[in-house]
Amino acid sequence: MPEPAKMTTRFAAIADRLKFNEQGLIPAIAQQHDSGEVLMMAWMNRDAVIETLGTGRVCYFSRSRNKLWRKGESSGQEQHLVDFRYDCDQDTILVQVDQKGVACHTGRRNCFYFAARDGVETIISEPEISVEDLYGDKK
Amino acid sequence: MPEPAKMTTRFAAIADRLKFNEQGLIPAIAQQHDSGEVLMMAWMNRDAVIETLGTGRVCYFSRSRNKLWRKGESSGQEQHLVDFRYDCDQDTILVQVDQKGVACHTGRRNCFYFAARDGVETIISEPEISVEDLYGDKK
């Protein structure tokens, strides 16, 4: 690996390739690298992209809290970066990750637990861990 | 299956559950249902959601053309709906699909062909079909 300063320059160059929206954000899909399970979708800003590439731990931008959101910082359910990809239009990121524990704040492995079956909303997975166990008093 | 009018009411109720942004759009991730490959991310409006559920063929909203975009209508590379899911916040859709041919307008199977490897942009897949063969004179 090149020296740290050079890597930082490279990560900035990757961020320069991406198209952020008018709020300075880009959608990022997180996928479990080995099973292919789509875990969640969240948003990154430029700083989150550079931090994710630099640390190997996925960092988003929380729109509700208006600050960087290091996935797992409250819950311990970290996402370790396996591959950082982006699409033909450079306006969507796909992070392939190794998800520690569960990705969803409800305690489910992934966030996509509602399905329309015969036109009726159906819950297709259950929490693997309680919200209390996930966040304790930290929420 | 209930009668068509009842199904339309149901699909509208699913659309009512979703949170569209200020432009009336919601991101939709398309995933190949059996392999788990993430194919693309695009946007749907309310009409696109209802059409997708009603026809079983995935329909997006094209922001550049400002109209419904029935995936494959120009290229023939249709997406057949296998499961329609959405997330805990009801603000992202995951459509599991059977993709006919390729999903990407460049002729690649999926759109996520750029990867940051050692901080350097790397192209990780090649087109399976030429743009000319995909669109002919229709583009």
PDB file of C-alpha atoms in Angstrom, chain A residues 11 14-15 18-19 23 26 28 34 48 55 57 59 61 63 69-70 73 75 80 96 100 103 118 120 122 125 127 139:
ATOM      1  CA  PHE A  11      -9.730   8.490  -1.640  1.00  0.00           C
ATOM      2  CA  ILE A  14     -12.678   8.608  -5.757  1.00  0.00           C
ATOM      3  CA  ALA A  15     -15.014  11.011  -3.938  1.00  0.00           C
ATOM      4  CA  LEU A  18     -19.090  10.601  -7.398  1.00  0.00           C
ATOM      5  CA  LYS A  19     -22.159  12.729  -8.030  1.00  0.00           C
ATOM      6  CA  GLN A  23     -27.882  18.137  -0.294  1.00  0.00           C
ATOM      7  CA  ILE A  26     -25.343   9.989  -2.436  1.00  0.00           C
ATOM      8  CA  ALA A  28     -25.293   3.811  -0.558  1.00  0.00           C
ATOM      9  CA  ASP A  34     -20.816 -13.468   0.799  1.00  0.00           C
ATOM     10  CA  ALA A  48     -18.391   9.662   4.872  1.00  0.00           C
ATOM     11  CA  THR A  55     -10.900   3.169   7.840  1.00  0.00           C
ATOM     12  CA  ARG A  57     -15.530   0.665   8.521  1.00  0.00           C
ATOM     13  CA  CYS A  59     -19.659   5.432   7.730  1.00  0.00           C
ATOM     14  CA  PHE A  61     -24.324  10.560   6.971  1.00  0.00           C
ATOM     15  CA  ARG A  63     -29.964  12.987   7.745  1.00  0.00           C
ATOM     16  CA  TRP A  69     -22.941   8.061  11.425  1.00  0.00           C
ATOM     17  CA  ARG A  70     -20.344   5.393  12.018  1.00  0.00           C
ATOM     18  CA  GLU A  73     -21.130   3.182  17.072  1.00  0.00           C
ATOM     19  CA  SER A  75     -25.268  -0.664  18.691  1.00  0.00           C
ATOM     20  CA  HIS A  80     -16.613  -3.866   7.747  1.00  0.00           C
ATOM     21  CA  GLN A  96     -20.139  -4.956   0.020  1.00  0.00           C
ATOM     22  CA  LYS A 100     -21.475  -7.795  12.458  1.00  0.00           C
ATOM     23  CA  ALA A 103     -28.105  -4.171  10.182  1.00  0.00           C
ATOM     24  CA  ASP A 118     -51.031 -10.532  -3.121  1.00  0.00           C
ATOM     25  CA  VAL A 120     -51.082  -7.066   1.203  1.00  0.00           C
ATOM     26  CA  THR A 122     -46.618  -8.831   5.031  1.00  0.00           C
ATOM     27  CA  SER A 125     -38.671 -11.531   9.138  1.00  0.00           C
ATOM     28  CA  PRO A 127     -35.945  -9.422  15.129  1.00  0.00           C
ATOM     29  CA  LYS A 139     -30.727   5.226  22.401  1.00  0.00           C
TER      30      LYS A 139
END
